[in-house]
Amino acid sequence: MEERRLGPVVGLGTWNTFEGDVELAHRVAGAAREEGCGLFDTSPMYGSEEALGSAIAERRVEATVATKIWAGSIEEGRQQFEDQLRWFGRVEIEQVHNLVSWEEHLSWLEAERDRGTVDRLGVTHFQASAFPELARALRTGSFSTLQVPYNPLERECERELLPLAKELGVAVIAMRPLGAKSRLRSPPPPEALAPLRELGISTWPQALIKWALSDGRVDVVIPATRNPDHVRENARAGNPPWLGEEERRLIEQLART
Ligand SMILES: NC(=O)c1ccc[n+]([C@@H]2O[C@H](COP(=O)([O-])OP(=O)(O)OC[C@H]3O[C@@H](n4cnc5c(N)ncnc54)[C@H](OP(=O)(O)O)[C@@H]3O)[C@@H](O)[C@H]2O)c1
């Protein structure tokens, strides 16, 4: 099976971040690029694409744009894609957002990939109830990336999707690595992280990011932030040494308490 890995690497999520604020997009995306986090996940749903396009226009070739089509009709999807070509020039990873009308979109997206305006096609969903449908989409062989939630409190993808992605050579992008608005956002006391310090972890977000990236089946972890200092902090979790089973279990225990 052809291996089509993208990582392991930390990227940047853009939901609920800079939206139309071009100046903020320049600061946040600029920090990400300085730190080597060159994969940017976005979507027409987030209202952030145009600002992101402006922020990465310089040295565009060094960035990987992972955006999405989020449209109930082919006409609307094509319009979203036209906008994306205007803002990004081309799209490295075009994902069908939450599987919306994925079977309808597939043939024109494959034609764009054949034309070279897109490198890879992918699928995303945020709900475990949609995972059987994600698996069905992957089995068509048309998609080479999968984006699903992955953090110590959301591990449903381990059952079928991560093994399937590995079998098919599909690259995995982990959304919601910090648990978005869940109780993962309350960090354990700093001393609880002491055993992880020699593995390059000094904060709770770093522990969660490294937890996800240390699963060898995960390629990219995309924490979202509006804060350039958080970008820098998160990026530091993107380097080896990776965590072993024991360290991952410690983080899982801390997440549950
Ligand atoms: N269906 C889909 O395709 C789908 C669904 C969900 C998510 N996604 C993608 O996945 C990305 C990530 O998921 P998410 O945005 O839901 O959640 P997340 O990345 O797990 O959490 C984002 C939250 O973490 C905070 N944060 C980030 N770094 C931090 C740090 N170092 N210290 C403290 N707080 C920190 C951010 O606030 P600050 O701004 O204050 O840092 C923000 O409130 C999204 O942005 C999106 O690109 C895709």
mmCIF file of C-alpha atoms and ligand atoms in Angstrom:
data_model
loop_
_atom_site.group_PDB
_atom_site.id
_atom_site.type_symbol
_atom_site.label_atom_id
_atom_site.label_comp_id
_atom_site.label_asym_id
_atom_site.label_seq_id
_atom_site.Cartn_x
_atom_site.Cartn_y
_atom_site.Cartn_z
ATOM 1 C CA MET A 1 0.000 0.000 0.000
ATOM 2 C CA GLU A 2 1.329 3.428 -0.958
ATOM 3 C CA GLU A 3 2.251 5.470 2.132
ATOM 4 C CA ARG A 4 0.983 9.041 1.916
ATOM 5 C CA ARG A 5 2.073 10.493 5.220
ATOM 6 C CA LEU A 6 1.991 14.225 5.958
ATOM 7 C CA GLY A 7 3.670 14.281 9.335
ATOM 8 C CA PRO A 8 4.083 13.967 12.221
ATOM 9 C CA VAL A 9 3.595 17.705 12.477
ATOM 10 C CA VAL A 10 1.611 20.386 14.317
ATOM 11 C CA GLY A 11 -0.589 22.526 12.059
ATOM 12 C CA LEU A 12 -3.047 25.326 12.802
ATOM 13 C CA GLY A 13 -6.847 25.118 13.055
ATOM 14 C CA THR A 14 -8.777 28.285 12.231
ATOM 15 C CA TRP A 15 -12.326 27.748 13.506
ATOM 16 C CA ASN A 16 -13.417 30.596 15.779
ATOM 17 C CA THR A 17 -10.098 32.381 15.392
ATOM 18 C CA PHE A 18 -9.308 35.337 13.138
ATOM 19 C CA GLU A 19 -12.317 35.058 10.810
ATOM 20 C CA GLY A 20 -12.126 38.249 8.707
ATOM 21 C CA ASP A 21 -9.411 39.937 10.791
ATOM 22 C CA VAL A 22 -6.535 40.109 8.312
ATOM 23 C CA GLU A 23 -4.098 41.696 10.750
ATOM 24 C CA LEU A 24 -4.699 38.964 13.348
ATOM 25 C CA ALA A 25 -4.406 36.311 10.624
ATOM 26 C CA HIS A 26 -0.987 37.690 9.667
ATOM 27 C CA ARG A 27 0.210 37.541 13.278
ATOM 28 C CA VAL A 28 -1.138 34.057 14.047
ATOM 29 C CA ALA A 29 -0.251 32.436 10.715
ATOM 30 C CA GLY A 30 3.100 34.262 10.733
ATOM 31 C CA ALA A 31 3.953 32.753 14.122
ATOM 32 C CA ALA A 32 2.882 29.326 12.857
ATOM 33 C CA ARG A 33 5.161 29.565 9.841
ATOM 34 C CA GLU A 34 8.110 30.755 11.916
ATOM 35 C CA GLU A 35 7.611 27.660 14.074
ATOM 36 C CA GLY A 36 7.418 25.285 11.107
ATOM 37 C CA CYS A 37 3.642 24.735 11.444
ATOM 38 C CA GLY A 38 2.858 25.203 7.776
ATOM 39 C CA LEU A 39 -0.404 23.264 7.456
ATOM 40 C CA PHE A 40 -3.496 25.458 7.839
ATOM 41 C CA ASP A 41 -6.934 23.923 8.249
ATOM 42 C CA THR A 42 -9.874 26.110 7.284
ATOM 43 C CA SER A 43 -13.332 25.976 5.686
ATOM 44 C CA PRO A 44 -15.956 28.185 4.063
ATOM 45 C CA MET A 45 -17.861 27.609 7.337
ATOM 46 C CA TYR A 46 -15.228 29.527 9.365
ATOM 47 C CA GLY A 47 -15.183 32.802 7.439
ATOM 48 C CA SER A 48 -11.375 32.752 7.743
ATOM 49 C CA GLU A 49 -10.264 31.695 4.259
ATOM 50 C CA GLU A 50 -9.760 35.099 2.691
ATOM 51 C CA ALA A 51 -7.785 36.443 5.663
ATOM 52 C CA LEU A 52 -5.695 33.266 5.748
ATOM 53 C CA GLY A 53 -5.010 33.547 2.026
ATOM 54 C CA SER A 54 -3.689 37.066 2.535
ATOM 55 C CA ALA A 55 -1.567 35.982 5.520
ATOM 56 C CA ILE A 56 0.195 33.188 3.635
ATOM 57 C CA ALA A 57 0.385 34.777 0.170
ATOM 58 C CA GLU A 58 4.069 35.509 0.607
ATOM 59 C CA ARG A 59 6.065 32.279 0.358
ATOM 60 C CA ARG A 60 2.826 30.525 -0.560
ATOM 61 C CA VAL A 61 4.679 27.427 -1.813
ATOM 62 C CA GLU A 62 5.857 26.680 1.714
ATOM 63 C CA ALA A 63 2.304 26.409 3.086
ATOM 64 C CA THR A 64 -0.125 23.511 2.926
ATOM 65 C CA VAL A 65 -3.731 24.690 2.700
ATOM 66 C CA ALA A 66 -6.228 22.133 3.980
ATOM 67 C CA THR A 67 -9.602 23.668 3.280
ATOM 68 C CA LYS A 68 -13.041 22.224 2.692
ATOM 69 C CA ILE A 69 -16.104 22.156 0.516
ATOM 70 C CA TRP A 70 -19.202 22.662 2.687
ATOM 71 C CA ALA A 71 -22.074 22.756 0.256
ATOM 72 C CA GLY A 72 -25.349 20.965 -0.347
ATOM 73 C CA SER A 73 -25.169 21.394 -4.128
ATOM 74 C CA ILE A 74 -22.480 21.044 -6.780
ATOM 75 C CA GLU A 75 -23.079 24.618 -7.904
ATOM 76 C CA GLU A 76 -22.439 26.006 -4.424
ATOM 77 C CA GLY A 77 -19.414 23.735 -3.978
ATOM 78 C CA ARG A 78 -17.881 24.910 -7.255
ATOM 79 C CA GLN A 79 -18.430 28.531 -6.199
ATOM 80 C CA GLN A 80 -16.589 27.842 -2.928
ATOM 81 C CA PHE A 81 -13.752 26.281 -4.901
ATOM 82 C CA GLU A 82 -13.528 29.267 -7.264
ATOM 83 C CA ASP A 83 -13.218 31.566 -4.243
ATOM 84 C CA GLN A 84 -10.499 29.324 -2.820
ATOM 85 C CA LEU A 85 -8.496 29.456 -6.059
ATOM 86 C CA ARG A 86 -8.712 33.263 -5.879
ATOM 87 C CA TRP A 87 -7.528 33.363 -2.251
ATOM 88 C CA PHE A 88 -4.995 30.507 -2.242
ATOM 89 C CA GLY A 89 -4.004 30.008 -5.900
ATOM 90 C CA ARG A 90 -4.397 26.269 -5.437
ATOM 91 C CA VAL A 91 -5.464 23.878 -2.683
ATOM 92 C CA GLU A 92 -3.170 21.187 -1.336
ATOM 93 C CA ILE A 93 -5.873 19.299 0.606
ATOM 94 C CA GLU A 94 -9.553 19.688 -0.304
ATOM 95 C CA GLN A 95 -11.790 18.024 2.265
ATOM 96 C CA VAL A 96 -15.526 17.416 2.175
ATOM 97 C CA HIS A 97 -16.662 19.128 5.370
ATOM 98 C CA ASN A 98 -18.748 16.857 7.600
ATOM 99 C CA LEU A 99 -19.334 14.623 4.562
ATOM 100 C CA VAL A 100 -21.960 17.066 3.246
ATOM 101 C CA SER A 101 -23.154 15.699 -0.128
ATOM 102 C CA TRP A 102 -19.813 13.896 -0.531
ATOM 103 C CA GLU A 103 -20.987 11.499 -3.200
ATOM 104 C CA GLU A 104 -22.380 14.353 -5.318
ATOM 105 C CA HIS A 105 -19.137 16.330 -5.050
ATOM 106 C CA LEU A 106 -16.773 13.474 -5.730
ATOM 107 C CA SER A 107 -16.588 13.514 -9.513
ATOM 108 C CA TRP A 108 -15.911 17.242 -9.950
ATOM 109 C CA LEU A 109 -13.398 17.167 -7.080
ATOM 110 C CA GLU A 110 -11.590 14.242 -8.711
ATOM 111 C CA ALA A 111 -11.535 16.195 -11.983
ATOM 112 C CA GLU A 112 -9.903 19.137 -10.157
ATOM 113 C CA ARG A 113 -7.327 16.783 -8.676
ATOM 114 C CA ASP A 114 -6.596 15.383 -12.144
ATOM 115 C CA ARG A 115 -6.268 18.955 -13.438
ATOM 116 C CA GLY A 116 -3.703 19.690 -10.714
ATOM 117 C CA THR A 117 -5.550 22.481 -8.864
ATOM 118 C CA VAL A 118 -5.835 20.134 -5.860
ATOM 119 C CA ASP A 119 -3.242 17.649 -4.573
ATOM 120 C CA ARG A 120 -5.330 15.471 -2.281
ATOM 121 C CA LEU A 121 -8.957 14.906 -1.417
ATOM 122 C CA GLY A 122 -10.129 14.260 2.135
ATOM 123 C CA VAL A 123 -13.157 13.808 4.348
ATOM 124 C CA THR A 124 -13.958 15.160 7.809
ATOM 125 C CA HIS A 125 -16.578 14.695 10.489
ATOM 126 C CA PHE A 126 -16.792 15.748 14.123
ATOM 127 C CA GLN A 127 -19.362 13.166 15.308
ATOM 128 C CA ALA A 128 -18.724 9.505 16.083
ATOM 129 C CA SER A 129 -22.167 8.625 14.695
ATOM 130 C CA ALA A 130 -20.828 9.542 11.230
ATOM 131 C CA PHE A 131 -17.755 7.302 11.459
ATOM 132 C CA PRO A 132 -19.309 4.347 9.550
ATOM 133 C CA GLU A 133 -20.025 6.762 6.683
ATOM 134 C CA LEU A 134 -16.453 8.100 6.868
ATOM 135 C CA ALA A 135 -15.220 4.507 6.583
ATOM 136 C CA ARG A 136 -17.446 3.950 3.556
ATOM 137 C CA ALA A 137 -16.029 7.086 1.910
ATOM 138 C CA LEU A 138 -12.437 5.991 2.587
ATOM 139 C CA ARG A 139 -13.108 2.563 1.088
ATOM 140 C CA THR A 140 -13.894 4.181 -2.281
ATOM 141 C CA GLY A 141 -10.141 4.843 -2.538
ATOM 142 C CA SER A 142 -10.808 8.430 -3.665
ATOM 143 C CA PHE A 143 -9.696 10.141 -0.456
ATOM 144 C CA SER A 144 -6.179 10.276 0.939
ATOM 145 C CA THR A 145 -6.814 12.314 4.115
ATOM 146 C CA LEU A 146 -9.175 11.820 7.049
ATOM 147 C CA GLN A 147 -9.942 14.440 9.717
ATOM 148 C CA VAL A 148 -11.569 13.366 12.993
ATOM 149 C CA PRO A 149 -11.565 14.449 16.655
ATOM 150 C CA TYR A 150 -8.771 12.876 18.688
ATOM 151 C CA ASN A 151 -7.954 13.648 22.312
ATOM 152 C CA PRO A 152 -7.925 11.555 25.508
ATOM 153 C CA LEU A 153 -11.689 12.035 25.956
ATOM 154 C CA GLU A 154 -12.625 11.433 22.296
ATOM 155 C CA ARG A 155 -11.052 8.194 21.135
ATOM 156 C CA GLU A 156 -13.812 6.581 19.056
ATOM 157 C CA CYS A 157 -11.682 6.834 15.895
ATOM 158 C CA GLU A 158 -9.282 4.251 17.379
ATOM 159 C CA ARG A 159 -11.849 1.496 16.871
ATOM 160 C CA GLU A 160 -12.210 1.415 13.087
ATOM 161 C CA LEU A 161 -10.969 4.578 11.404
ATOM 162 C CA LEU A 162 -7.338 4.766 12.505
ATOM 163 C CA PRO A 163 -6.669 1.104 11.596
ATOM 164 C CA LEU A 164 -8.482 1.602 8.282
ATOM 165 C CA ALA A 165 -6.530 4.776 7.500
ATOM 166 C CA LYS A 166 -3.295 2.921 8.168
ATOM 167 C CA GLU A 167 -4.351 -0.007 5.985
ATOM 168 C CA LEU A 168 -5.306 2.316 3.099
ATOM 169 C CA GLY A 169 -2.335 4.680 3.454
ATOM 170 C CA VAL A 170 -4.657 7.589 4.315
ATOM 171 C CA ALA A 171 -3.102 10.498 6.254
ATOM 172 C CA VAL A 172 -4.879 11.420 9.510
ATOM 173 C CA ILE A 173 -5.493 14.988 10.705
ATOM 174 C CA ALA A 174 -6.568 15.232 14.361
ATOM 175 C CA MET A 175 -9.126 17.970 15.067
ATOM 176 C CA ARG A 176 -10.069 19.236 18.547
ATOM 177 C CA PRO A 177 -6.772 18.071 20.112
ATOM 178 C CA LEU A 178 -7.307 20.388 23.097
ATOM 179 C CA GLY A 179 -10.892 19.306 23.569
ATOM 180 C CA ALA A 180 -12.311 22.646 22.357
ATOM 181 C CA LYS A 181 -14.786 23.608 25.085
ATOM 182 C CA SER A 182 -14.655 20.318 27.030
ATOM 183 C CA ARG A 183 -13.309 19.845 30.547
ATOM 184 C CA LEU A 184 -9.872 19.143 29.017
ATOM 185 C CA ARG A 185 -9.528 22.915 28.995
ATOM 186 C CA SER A 186 -8.997 22.852 32.789
ATOM 187 C CA PRO A 187 -5.340 21.933 33.196
ATOM 188 C CA PRO A 188 -4.059 19.652 35.964
ATOM 189 C CA PRO A 189 -1.631 21.226 38.479
ATOM 190 C CA PRO A 190 1.802 21.903 36.898
ATOM 191 C CA GLU A 191 3.539 19.373 39.187
ATOM 192 C CA ALA A 192 1.425 16.574 37.668
ATOM 193 C CA LEU A 193 3.301 17.132 34.394
ATOM 194 C CA ALA A 194 6.765 16.802 36.009
ATOM 195 C CA PRO A 195 7.345 13.221 34.692
ATOM 196 C CA LEU A 196 6.812 14.535 31.136
ATOM 197 C CA ARG A 197 9.269 17.417 31.318
ATOM 198 C CA GLU A 198 12.214 15.471 29.943
ATOM 199 C CA LEU A 199 10.043 14.637 26.906
ATOM 200 C CA GLY A 200 9.727 18.326 26.086
ATOM 201 C CA ILE A 201 6.330 18.891 27.729
ATOM 202 C CA SER A 202 5.870 21.734 30.166
ATOM 203 C CA THR A 203 2.193 22.689 29.691
ATOM 204 C CA TRP A 204 -1.129 20.859 29.454
ATOM 205 C CA PRO A 205 -1.832 21.854 25.807
ATOM 206 C CA GLN A 206 1.609 20.464 24.896
ATOM 207 C CA ALA A 207 0.761 17.204 26.709
ATOM 208 C CA LEU A 208 -2.483 16.849 24.745
ATOM 209 C CA ILE A 209 -0.891 17.661 21.388
ATOM 210 C CA LYS A 210 1.983 15.248 21.957
ATOM 211 C CA TRP A 211 -0.453 12.591 23.188
ATOM 212 C CA ALA A 212 -2.235 12.682 19.804
ATOM 213 C CA LEU A 213 0.906 12.945 17.654
ATOM 214 C CA SER A 214 2.556 10.063 19.499
ATOM 215 C CA ASP A 215 -0.003 7.681 18.024
ATOM 216 C CA GLY A 216 1.984 6.626 14.955
ATOM 217 C CA ARG A 217 -1.198 6.612 12.841
ATOM 218 C CA VAL A 218 -1.743 10.363 13.309
ATOM 219 C CA ASP A 219 -0.009 12.738 10.907
ATOM 220 C CA VAL A 220 -1.120 16.265 11.791
ATOM 221 C CA VAL A 221 -2.623 17.808 14.917
ATOM 222 C CA ILE A 222 -4.368 21.158 14.362
ATOM 223 C CA PRO A 223 -4.923 23.136 17.571
ATOM 224 C CA ALA A 224 -6.760 26.400 16.890
ATOM 225 C CA THR A 225 -5.724 29.647 18.525
ATOM 226 C CA ARG A 226 -5.988 33.410 18.177
ATOM 227 C CA ASN A 227 -2.842 33.862 20.231
ATOM 228 C CA PRO A 228 0.657 33.829 18.636
ATOM 229 C CA ASP A 229 2.215 32.850 21.998
ATOM 230 C CA HIS A 230 -0.069 29.817 22.096
ATOM 231 C CA VAL A 231 1.025 28.965 18.546
ATOM 232 C CA ARG A 232 4.647 28.923 19.723
ATOM 233 C CA GLU A 233 3.825 26.902 22.837
ATOM 234 C CA ASN A 234 1.832 24.337 20.811
ATOM 235 C CA ALA A 235 4.530 24.027 18.144
ATOM 236 C CA ARG A 236 7.048 22.848 20.725
ATOM 237 C CA ALA A 237 4.999 19.655 21.181
ATOM 238 C CA GLY A 238 5.573 18.732 17.547
ATOM 239 C CA ASN A 239 9.061 17.299 17.918
ATOM 240 C CA PRO A 240 10.419 13.977 19.160
ATOM 241 C CA PRO A 241 10.916 12.289 21.537
ATOM 242 C CA TRP A 242 7.433 10.812 21.183
ATOM 243 C CA LEU A 243 5.524 9.408 24.129
ATOM 244 C CA GLY A 244 5.439 5.732 25.004
ATOM 245 C CA GLU A 245 2.394 3.844 26.285
ATOM 246 C CA GLU A 246 3.161 4.704 29.915
ATOM 247 C CA GLU A 247 3.371 8.463 29.326
ATOM 248 C CA ARG A 248 0.230 8.424 27.180
ATOM 249 C CA ARG A 249 -1.606 6.595 29.977
ATOM 250 C CA LEU A 250 -0.507 9.222 32.494
ATOM 251 C CA ILE A 251 -2.026 11.957 30.302
ATOM 252 C CA GLU A 252 -5.231 9.929 29.923
ATOM 253 C CA GLN A 253 -5.482 9.620 33.718
ATOM 254 C CA LEU A 254 -4.908 13.357 34.170
ATOM 255 C CA ALA A 255 -7.595 14.057 31.547
ATOM 256 C CA ARG A 256 -10.124 11.993 33.469
ATOM 257 C CA THR A 257 -9.541 13.679 36.828
HETATM 258 N N1 LIG B 1 -15.949 19.070 11.064
HETATM 259 C C1 LIG B 1 -14.742 19.554 10.930
HETATM 260 O O1 LIG B 1 -14.153 19.483 9.874
HETATM 261 C C2 LIG B 1 -14.078 20.184 12.128
HETATM 262 C C3 LIG B 1 -14.751 20.212 13.369
HETATM 263 C C4 LIG B 1 -14.082 20.753 14.478
HETATM 264 C C5 LIG B 1 -12.789 21.258 14.313
HETATM 265 N N2 LIG B 1 -12.174 21.240 13.095
HETATM 266 C C6 LIG B 1 -10.811 21.803 12.889
HETATM 267 O O2 LIG B 1 -10.008 21.470 14.012
HETATM 268 C C7 LIG B 1 -9.478 22.673 14.604
HETATM 269 C C8 LIG B 1 -9.224 22.479 16.080
HETATM 270 O O3 LIG B 1 -10.408 22.189 16.780
HETATM 271 P P1 LIG B 1 -11.154 23.239 17.731
HETATM 272 O O4 LIG B 1 -10.851 24.605 17.245
HETATM 273 O O5 LIG B 1 -12.558 22.812 17.820
HETATM 274 O O6 LIG B 1 -10.556 22.975 19.173
HETATM 275 P P2 LIG B 1 -9.094 22.899 19.854
HETATM 276 O O7 LIG B 1 -8.022 23.237 18.861
HETATM 277 O O8 LIG B 1 -9.029 21.597 20.541
HETATM 278 O O9 LIG B 1 -9.219 24.051 20.952
HETATM 279 C C9 LIG B 1 -9.205 25.403 20.607
HETATM 280 C C10 LIG B 1 -9.173 26.216 21.878
HETATM 281 O O10 LIG B 1 -7.924 25.987 22.547
HETATM 282 C C11 LIG B 1 -7.362 27.224 22.950
HETATM 283 N N3 LIG B 1 -5.884 27.092 22.914
HETATM 284 C C12 LIG B 1 -5.094 26.782 21.859
HETATM 285 N N4 LIG B 1 -3.803 26.712 22.243
HETATM 286 C C13 LIG B 1 -3.782 26.993 23.572
HETATM 287 C C14 LIG B 1 -2.735 27.077 24.519
HETATM 288 N N5 LIG B 1 -1.464 26.852 24.211
HETATM 289 N N6 LIG B 1 -3.064 27.420 25.810
HETATM 290 C C15 LIG B 1 -4.357 27.628 26.160
HETATM 291 N N7 LIG B 1 -5.400 27.562 25.297
HETATM 292 C C16 LIG B 1 -5.114 27.238 24.002
HETATM 293 C C17 LIG B 1 -7.870 28.257 21.998
HETATM 294 O O11 LIG B 1 -7.987 29.496 22.636
HETATM 295 P P3 LIG B 1 -6.924 30.729 22.357
HETATM 296 O O12 LIG B 1 -7.367 31.374 21.085
HETATM 297 O O13 LIG B 1 -7.114 31.581 23.559
HETATM 298 O O14 LIG B 1 -5.563 30.128 22.280
HETATM 299 C C18 LIG B 1 -9.271 27.710 21.646
HETATM 300 O O15 LIG B 1 -10.242 28.203 22.525
HETATM 301 C C19 LIG B 1 -10.550 23.706 14.237
HETATM 302 O O16 LIG B 1 -10.095 25.030 14.422
HETATM 303 C C20 LIG B 1 -10.820 23.332 12.810
HETATM 304 O O17 LIG B 1 -9.793 23.819 11.972
HETATM 305 C C21 LIG B 1 -12.790 20.682 12.004
#
